[in-house]
CSV table of C-alpha atoms and ligand atoms in Angstrom, one decimal:
chain,number,residue,atom,x,y,z
G,1313,MET,CA,123.2,78.2,139.3
G,1314,VAL,CA,122.3,74.2,139.0
G,1315,LYS,CA,126.0,72.1,138.9
G,1316,ARG,CA,125.9,68.5,137.4
G,1317,ILE,CA,127.9,66.0,139.4
G,1318,GLY,CA,129.2,62.9,138.9
G,1319,ILE,CA,129.9,60.0,141.7
G,1320,LEU,CA,131.7,57.3,141.4
G,1321,THR,CA,132.7,54.4,143.1
G,1322,SER,CA,136.2,52.3,142.6
G,1323,GLY,CA,138.6,49.8,144.1
G,1324,GLY,CA,137.1,46.3,146.1
G,1325,ASP,CA,133.7,47.1,147.7
G,1326,CYS,CA,132.4,47.5,151.3
G,1327,ALA,CA,130.0,48.3,153.4
G,1328,GLY,CA,128.3,51.8,153.2
G,1329,LEU,CA,128.7,52.9,149.5
G,1330,ASN,CA,124.8,53.5,149.0
G,1331,ALA,CA,124.8,55.6,152.0
G,1332,VAL,CA,126.7,57.6,151.0
G,1333,ILE,CA,125.8,57.3,147.4
G,1334,ARG,CA,122.4,58.9,149.1
G,1335,GLY,CA,123.8,61.3,150.8
G,1336,VAL,CA,125.5,63.2,148.0
G,1337,VAL,CA,121.7,62.5,146.1
G,1338,ALA,CA,119.9,64.5,148.6
G,1339,ARG,CA,122.8,66.8,150.1
G,1340,ALA,CA,123.0,67.7,146.1
G,1341,SER,CA,119.7,67.4,144.3
G,1342,GLU,CA,117.5,67.7,147.4
G,1343,GLY,CA,119.6,70.5,149.3
G,1344,LEU,CA,120.8,72.1,146.1
G,1345,GLY,CA,119.0,71.3,143.5
G,1346,TRP,CA,121.8,69.6,141.2
G,1347,GLU,CA,121.7,67.0,138.7
G,1348,VAL,CA,124.0,63.8,140.2
G,1349,ILE,CA,124.5,60.7,137.2
G,1350,GLY,CA,127.1,57.7,138.7
G,1351,ILE,CA,129.1,55.8,136.5
G,1352,ARG,CA,129.4,52.4,137.1
G,1353,GLU,CA,132.1,50.4,137.6
G,1354,GLY,CA,134.2,52.7,138.6
G,1355,THR,CA,136.4,54.5,135.9
G,1356,LYS,CA,135.7,51.4,133.6
G,1357,GLY,CA,131.9,52.6,132.8
G,1358,LEU,CA,133.6,55.8,131.0
G,1359,LEU,CA,135.2,53.2,128.7
G,1360,SER,CA,131.3,52.0,127.5
G,1361,LYS,CA,129.9,53.6,124.6
G,1362,PRO,CA,127.8,55.9,125.4
G,1363,PRO,CA,129.4,56.0,129.0
G,1364,ASP,CA,127.6,53.5,130.8
G,1365,VAL,CA,126.3,56.3,133.5
G,1366,LEU,CA,122.5,56.1,136.1
G,1367,ALA,CA,121.0,59.1,136.5
G,1368,LEU,CA,120.5,59.4,140.6
G,1369,GLU,CA,117.7,60.7,142.4
G,1370,LEU,CA,116.6,60.9,145.5
G,1371,PRO,CA,113.9,59.1,145.1
G,1372,MET,CA,115.5,55.5,144.3
G,1373,PHE,CA,117.0,56.4,147.6
G,1374,THR,CA,113.7,56.4,149.9
G,1375,GLY,CA,114.0,52.3,150.1
G,1376,GLN,CA,116.6,49.8,151.4
G,1377,VAL,CA,119.5,50.9,149.4
G,1378,MET,CA,120.7,53.2,152.1
G,1379,ARG,CA,120.4,49.7,154.5
G,1380,GLN,CA,122.3,47.3,151.8
G,1381,GLY,CA,126.2,46.3,151.4
G,1382,GLY,CA,127.5,46.3,148.3
G,1383,THR,CA,127.6,49.8,145.9
G,1384,LEU,CA,124.7,50.5,143.8
G,1385,LEU,CA,127.3,51.5,141.0
G,1386,GLY,CA,129.2,48.5,140.6
G,1387,THR,CA,132.3,48.8,140.8
G,1388,THR,CA,136.0,47.3,139.9
G,1389,ASN,CA,139.9,47.1,141.1
G,1390,ARG,CA,141.0,46.0,137.4
G,1391,GLY,CA,140.4,48.6,136.1
G,1392,ASN,CA,143.6,51.4,136.4
G,1393,PRO,CA,142.7,53.7,133.3
G,1394,PHE,CA,146.6,54.0,133.5
G,1395,ALA,CA,147.5,50.6,132.7
G,1396,PHE,CA,143.9,48.3,132.0
G,1397,LEU,CA,144.1,45.1,131.0
G,1398,MET,CA,143.3,44.4,127.9
G,1399,PRO,CA,141.8,41.0,126.7
G,1400,ASP,CA,144.9,39.6,125.2
G,1401,GLY,CA,146.7,40.3,128.3
G,1402,THR,CA,148.5,43.2,127.2
G,1403,GLU,CA,148.3,46.6,129.3
G,1404,LYS,CA,147.3,49.6,127.5
G,1405,ASP,CA,147.1,52.9,128.9
G,1406,ARG,CA,144.2,54.3,128.9
G,1407,SER,CA,143.5,56.9,130.8
G,1408,ASP,CA,142.8,59.7,127.7
G,1409,GLU,CA,140.2,57.6,126.4
G,1410,ILE,CA,138.2,58.2,129.6
G,1411,ILE,CA,139.1,61.7,130.6
G,1412,ALA,CA,137.2,62.3,127.0
G,1413,ALA,CA,134.7,60.2,127.8
G,1414,TYR,CA,134.1,61.7,131.1
G,1415,ARG,CA,133.9,65.5,129.5
G,1416,THR,CA,130.7,64.2,127.1
G,1417,LEU,CA,128.8,64.1,130.6
G,1418,GLY,CA,129.3,68.0,131.4
G,1419,ARG,CA,130.3,67.6,134.8
G,1420,ASP,CA,131.1,70.3,136.9
G,1421,ALA,CA,133.0,67.9,139.8
G,1422,LEU,CA,133.1,64.5,140.5
G,1423,ILE,CA,133.0,63.0,143.5
G,1424,GLY,CA,135.4,60.1,143.5
G,1425,ILE,CA,134.6,57.3,146.8
G,1426,GLY,CA,137.8,54.8,147.0
G,1427,GLY,CA,140.2,53.4,149.1
G,1428,ASP,CA,144.2,54.8,148.4
G,1429,GLY,CA,145.3,53.3,145.5
G,1430,SER,CA,141.9,54.5,143.9
G,1431,MET,CA,142.4,58.0,145.4
G,1432,ALA,CA,145.4,57.9,144.0
G,1433,ILE,CA,144.6,56.8,140.5
G,1434,LEU,CA,141.2,59.8,140.4
G,1435,ARG,CA,144.0,61.9,141.4
G,1436,ARG,CA,146.3,61.7,138.9
G,1437,LEU,CA,143.3,62.1,135.7
G,1438,ALA,CA,142.0,64.8,137.8
G,1439,ILE,CA,145.7,66.2,137.7
G,1440,GLN,CA,146.2,65.2,133.8
G,1441,GLY,CA,142.4,66.0,132.9
G,1442,ASP,CA,141.6,69.1,134.6
G,1443,LEU,CA,139.1,68.2,136.4
G,1444,SER,CA,137.1,68.7,139.8
G,1445,LEU,CA,137.9,66.4,142.1
G,1446,VAL,CA,136.7,65.4,145.4
G,1447,GLY,CA,137.3,62.3,147.2
G,1448,ILE,CA,135.8,60.4,150.0
G,1449,PRO,CA,138.2,57.4,151.8
G,1450,LYS,CA,136.3,54.0,151.4
G,1451,THR,CA,137.9,51.1,153.1
G,1452,ILE,CA,137.6,47.9,155.5
G,1453,ASP,CA,141.3,48.2,155.8
G,1454,ASN,CA,141.1,51.8,157.7
G,1455,ASP,CA,144.4,52.4,156.0
G,1456,ILE,CA,143.9,56.0,154.6
G,1457,GLY,CA,146.1,58.4,156.1
G,1458,SER,CA,144.4,62.0,157.4
G,1459,THR,CA,141.4,59.7,158.9
G,1460,GLU,CA,140.3,58.4,161.7
G,1461,PHE,CA,137.3,56.1,159.7
G,1462,SER,CA,137.2,55.0,156.8
G,1463,VAL,CA,133.4,54.3,155.4
G,1464,GLY,CA,133.6,50.4,155.7
G,1465,TYR,CA,135.7,48.9,158.4
G,1466,ALA,CA,132.9,49.4,161.1
G,1467,THR,CA,130.9,46.3,159.5
G,1468,ALA,CA,134.0,45.0,158.9
G,1469,VAL,CA,135.0,44.9,162.2
G,1470,ASP,CA,131.8,43.8,163.6
G,1471,VAL,CA,131.4,41.2,161.2
G,1472,ALA,CA,135.1,39.7,162.5
G,1473,THR,CA,133.5,40.8,166.1
G,1474,GLU,CA,130.7,38.2,165.5
G,1475,ALA,CA,133.0,35.6,163.8
G,1476,LEU,CA,134.7,35.6,167.4
G,1477,ASP,CA,131.7,35.1,169.0
G,1478,MET,CA,130.5,31.9,167.5
G,1479,LEU,CA,134.1,30.4,167.6
G,1480,GLN,CA,134.4,30.6,171.2
G,1481,PRO,CA,131.9,28.1,172.0
G,1482,THR,CA,133.5,26.2,169.5
G,1483,ALA,CA,136.6,26.4,170.5
G,1484,ALA,CA,135.1,25.9,174.5
G,1485,SER,CA,133.7,22.7,172.9
G,1486,HIS,CA,136.4,20.9,171.8
G,1487,SER,CA,139.8,22.2,173.2
G,1488,ARG,CA,141.1,23.6,170.4
G,1489,VAL,CA,143.1,26.9,169.6
G,1490,MET,CA,140.7,28.5,166.9
G,1491,ILE,CA,142.7,30.4,164.2
G,1492,LEU,CA,140.3,33.5,162.8
G,1493,GLU,CA,142.1,35.3,159.3
G,1494,VAL,CA,140.6,38.6,158.8
G,1495,MET,CA,141.6,41.1,156.0
G,1496,GLY,CA,143.8,43.9,156.0
G,1497,ARG,CA,146.1,44.3,153.3
G,1498,ASP,CA,148.6,46.1,154.9
G,1499,ALA,CA,147.7,47.4,157.8
G,1500,GLY,CA,146.4,45.4,160.8
G,1501,HIS,CA,143.1,47.7,161.9
G,1502,ILE,CA,139.9,45.2,161.3
G,1503,ALA,CA,142.1,42.8,163.5
G,1504,LEU,CA,143.2,44.4,166.0
G,1505,ALA,CA,140.3,46.4,166.9
G,1506,ALA,CA,137.8,43.1,166.1
G,1507,GLY,CA,140.4,41.0,168.4
G,1508,LEU,CA,139.8,42.8,171.1
G,1509,ALA,CA,136.1,43.5,170.7
G,1510,GLY,CA,135.5,40.1,170.1
G,1511,GLY,CA,138.1,38.9,173.5
G,1512,ALA,CA,140.7,37.0,171.8
G,1513,ASP,CA,143.6,35.7,173.6
G,1514,ILE,CA,146.2,36.1,170.5
G,1515,ILE,CA,146.4,38.8,168.3
G,1516,LEU,CA,148.8,39.0,165.1
G,1517,ILE,CA,148.7,42.1,162.9
G,1518,PRO,CA,152.3,43.1,160.5
G,1519,GLU,CA,153.3,46.1,162.3
G,1520,ILE,CA,154.0,43.4,165.5
G,1521,PRO,CA,156.5,41.5,164.2
G,1522,TYR,CA,155.9,37.8,166.6
G,1523,LYS,CA,157.9,34.5,167.6
G,1524,ILE,CA,155.8,31.1,167.6
G,1525,ALA,CA,157.9,30.4,170.9
G,1526,ASN,CA,155.7,33.6,172.2
G,1527,ILE,CA,152.5,32.2,170.9
G,1528,ALA,CA,153.3,28.7,171.9
G,1529,ALA,CA,154.1,30.1,175.6
G,1530,LYS,CA,150.6,32.1,176.1
G,1531,ILE,CA,148.8,29.0,175.0
G,1532,GLU,CA,150.7,26.4,178.1
G,1533,ARG,CA,150.1,29.7,180.3
G,1534,LEU,CA,146.2,29.4,179.4
G,1535,LYS,CA,146.0,26.0,179.9
G,1536,LYS,CA,147.5,25.3,182.9
G,1537,ARG,CA,145.0,29.0,184.5
G,1538,GLY,CA,142.9,26.1,183.7
G,1539,ARG,CA,142.0,27.4,180.3
G,1540,ASN,CA,140.6,24.4,177.4
G,1541,PHE,CA,140.7,26.9,174.3
G,1542,ALA,CA,142.4,29.9,172.6
G,1543,LEU,CA,141.3,32.6,170.5
G,1544,ALA,CA,143.3,34.1,167.9
G,1545,ILE,CA,143.0,36.7,165.0
G,1546,VAL,CA,145.0,37.1,162.3
G,1547,ALA,CA,146.0,39.7,159.9
G,1548,GLU,CA,145.8,38.3,156.4
G,1549,ALA,CA,149.0,40.7,155.6
G,1550,VAL,CA,150.9,38.5,158.8
G,1551,LYS,CA,154.2,36.8,157.0
G,1552,ARG,CA,155.6,33.8,158.2
G,1553,GLU,CA,158.2,33.9,161.1
G,1554,ASP,CA,160.6,33.6,158.6
G,1555,GLY,CA,159.8,36.7,156.5
G,1556,GLU,CA,157.9,35.2,154.1
G,1557,SER,CA,155.0,36.4,152.9
G,1558,ALA,CA,152.0,34.5,152.8
G,1559,TRP,CA,151.2,34.5,149.1
G,1560,VAL,CA,148.6,32.7,146.4
G,1561,THR,CA,149.7,33.0,142.5
G,1562,HIS,CA,145.9,31.9,141.1
G,1563,ARG,CA,145.3,30.9,137.8
G,1564,ASP,CA,144.0,34.5,137.2
G,1565,GLY,CA,147.5,35.6,137.8
G,1566,GLU,CA,147.0,37.2,140.8
G,1567,THR,CA,148.9,37.1,143.9
G,1568,ARG,CA,147.1,37.6,147.2
G,1569,TYR,CA,147.5,37.3,149.9
G,1570,GLY,CA,145.8,33.9,151.8
G,1571,GLY,CA,147.3,31.0,154.0
G,1572,ILE,CA,148.5,32.3,157.4
G,1573,GLY,CA,146.3,31.2,159.8
G,1574,SER,CA,147.2,27.6,158.2
G,1575,TYR,CA,151.2,28.2,158.8
G,1576,LEU,CA,149.8,29.5,162.0
G,1577,ALA,CA,147.4,26.8,162.8
G,1578,ASP,CA,150.3,24.1,161.8
G,1579,ALA,CA,153.2,25.9,163.8
G,1580,ILE,CA,151.1,26.5,166.5
G,1581,THR,CA,149.8,22.5,166.8
G,1582,ALA,CA,154.2,21.8,166.4
G,1583,ALA,CA,155.0,24.3,169.8
G,1584,THR,CA,152.8,22.8,171.8
G,1585,GLY,CA,150.6,20.1,170.8
G,1586,ALA,CA,147.6,21.5,170.8
G,1587,GLU,CA,144.7,21.1,168.0
G,1588,THR,CA,144.2,24.0,166.0
G,1589,ARG,CA,141.2,24.5,163.5
G,1590,VAL,CA,141.1,27.8,161.0
G,1591,THR,CA,138.5,29.7,159.6
G,1592,VAL,CA,139.4,32.3,156.5
G,1593,LEU,CA,136.7,35.3,156.8
G,1594,GLY,CA,137.2,36.5,153.8
G,1595,HIS,CA,134.4,38.9,151.4
G,1596,VAL,CA,131.5,38.9,153.5
G,1597,GLN,CA,133.6,41.3,155.9
G,1598,ARG,CA,132.5,43.7,152.8
G,1599,GLY,CA,129.8,42.5,151.9
G,1600,ALA,CA,127.8,42.8,155.3
G,1601,ALA,CA,124.4,45.8,155.7
G,1602,PRO,CA,126.4,48.5,156.9
G,1603,VAL,CA,126.6,48.6,160.6
G,1604,ALA,CA,125.0,51.9,162.1
G,1605,GLN,CA,128.7,53.9,162.6
G,1606,ASP,CA,128.9,53.3,159.1
G,1607,ARG,CA,126.3,54.3,157.8
G,1608,LEU,CA,126.5,58.0,159.6
G,1609,ILE,CA,129.4,58.4,158.7
G,1610,ALA,CA,129.1,57.4,154.9
G,1611,GLN,CA,126.3,60.0,154.9
G,1612,ALA,CA,128.3,62.8,156.7
G,1613,PHE,CA,131.1,61.8,154.1
G,1614,GLY,CA,128.5,62.4,151.2
G,1615,VAL,CA,126.7,66.0,152.6
G,1616,ALA,CA,130.8,67.3,153.0
G,1617,ALA,CA,131.6,66.3,149.5
G,1618,VAL,CA,128.8,68.0,148.2
G,1619,ASP,CA,129.4,71.0,150.3
G,1620,LEU,CA,132.5,71.0,148.6
G,1621,ILE,CA,132.0,71.4,146.0
G,1622,ARG,CA,129.6,73.8,146.5
G,1623,VAL,CA,132.8,76.1,147.8
G,1624,GLY,CA,135.0,74.9,144.8
G,1625,LYS,CA,137.4,73.2,147.0
G,1626,PHE,CA,138.7,69.9,145.0
G,1627,ASP,CA,141.9,68.3,145.5
G,1628,ARG,CA,141.1,67.9,148.5
G,1629,MET,CA,139.3,64.1,150.5
G,1630,VAL,CA,136.7,64.6,153.4
G,1631,ALA,CA,138.2,62.9,156.6
G,1632,TRP,CA,137.5,62.3,160.0
G,1633,GLN,CA,138.7,64.4,163.3
G,1634,ASN,CA,138.1,65.3,166.6
G,1635,ARG,CA,134.9,64.2,166.2
G,1636,ASP,CA,134.4,66.9,163.4
G,1637,ILE,CA,134.5,66.1,159.1
G,1638,VAL,CA,137.0,67.9,157.5
G,1639,ASP,CA,138.9,68.1,154.4
G,1640,VAL,CA,142.3,67.4,153.6
G,1641,PRO,CA,143.6,67.6,150.8
G,1642,ILE,CA,144.1,64.0,148.5
G,1643,ALA,CA,147.8,64.4,148.3
G,1644,GLU,CA,148.0,64.5,151.8
G,1645,ALA,CA,145.9,61.6,152.5
G,1646,ILE,CA,147.9,59.3,150.1
G,1647,GLU,CA,151.1,59.5,151.1
G,1648,HIS,CA,151.5,57.1,153.8
G,1649,TYR,CA,149.0,54.4,154.2
G,1650,GLN,CA,147.8,54.3,158.4
G,1651,ALA,CA,149.8,51.3,159.7
G,1652,VAL,CA,148.9,50.3,163.5
G,1653,GLU,CA,150.5,53.0,166.1
G,1654,GLN,CA,152.4,50.6,168.3
G,1655,ASP,CA,151.0,53.1,170.9
G,1656,SER,CA,148.0,53.4,170.1
G,1657,VAL,CA,145.1,53.4,171.9
G,1658,GLN,CA,144.5,49.5,170.8
G,1659,VAL,CA,147.9,48.5,171.7
G,1660,ARG,CA,148.2,50.0,174.9
G,1661,THR,CA,144.1,48.1,175.7
G,1662,ALA,CA,145.2,44.9,174.4
G,1663,ARG,CA,148.8,44.8,176.4
G,1664,GLY,CA,146.6,45.8,179.6
G,1665,LEU,CA,144.2,43.3,178.7
G,1666,GLY,CA,147.6,40.5,178.4
G,1667,VAL,CA,146.4,40.2,175.2
G,1668,CYS,CA,149.3,38.3,173.1
G,1669,PHE,CA,151.3,40.6,169.7
G,1670,GLY,CA,153.7,37.3,170.0
G,1671,ASP,CA,156.2,39.6,170.1
G,1672,THR,CA,156.8,38.9,174.2
R,2023,F6P,O1,141.6,46.4,150.5
R,2023,F6P,C1,140.3,46.4,150.7
R,2023,F6P,C2,140.3,44.2,150.5
R,2023,F6P,O2,139.3,44.0,151.2
R,2023,F6P,C3,141.6,44.1,152.1
R,2023,F6P,O3,141.2,43.5,152.5
R,2023,F6P,C4,141.8,42.5,150.9
R,2023,F6P,O4,143.5,41.7,150.6
R,2023,F6P,C5,141.5,43.0,149.6
R,2023,F6P,O5,140.6,44.4,149.0
R,2023,F6P,C6,140.6,41.4,148.3
R,2023,F6P,O6,140.5,42.4,146.9
R,2023,F6P,P1,139.6,41.2,146.1
R,2023,F6P,O7,138.6,42.4,146.1
R,2023,F6P,O8,140.6,41.9,144.6
R,2023,F6P,O9,139.7,40.3,146.4
């Protein structure tokens, strides 16, 4: 039977989304003869009249698309159907409208590519509208439960590593402490992995509380050993020493992480006299072309998601575990966000290398 499926990308973009879409389209249309349409800008596309959709066919993916960052379908992290931001600033529950519009598309199943927030929203919609949903995890933060990797994480780590590679020579030339602030809304996975790969002396993540005095002592030790520079990497969600989050409230009324790098720079200068500089990496971690690892898991997830639909398994998320793809209940994957574990191989390796987390 020819099935008709829909696909959307939701939440913040990341590298590898186009490769996921390619995986889905190749398996569904080429492999099974199904028809795939993409819904634009997450569920927001379903609020357009008619719904903003795009027929997806394999010839569209033969060229550059899967190598490119971003998502050809567009996305949004401000389109929560249950609290949709209206032009007058009020929030409205538009979930029924979205479900009704989705039904007009006559889809047998929907593939939602998202982070934990999007996955929770899509699941709620699926339950309310009795929709057949399969999830694919993506987020540079790599904090979705039940999967070792989410699409986009490997590329973000690569970008942050490259930034440390570029900061080292200038740090050494000027005898400075260079601080790199990276993304990671609640978890420190990017900072930890890139800090290791990029040879950081100090790695600060929200999971490990720090003291400025310990960071200062590390810098003094490096100095005594003849080092004229230090490299530090900090996740944006790391709090100030007094426990306050580093937030900035913007003109649009949103409060977003920002400023922990500058705070640390001043605190380190005050404690050590060292000259410090800060680089805030921001969205370049999301917009880069996907590295090989992201293209690989993206396409594997895409194929596996279609195969879940083929066997009628819904309310499941594809996941990477122990060198294989498995599927887990979406509810389980989003129950707790995946923080850095204190006894993980990366934390142990960093401690073994003498990296300072600021806790001792
Ligand atoms: O969750 C992914 C993420 O990139 C976080 O690391 C970051 O805090 C946030 O999204 C930024 O979102 P926005 O696109 O709204 O700036």
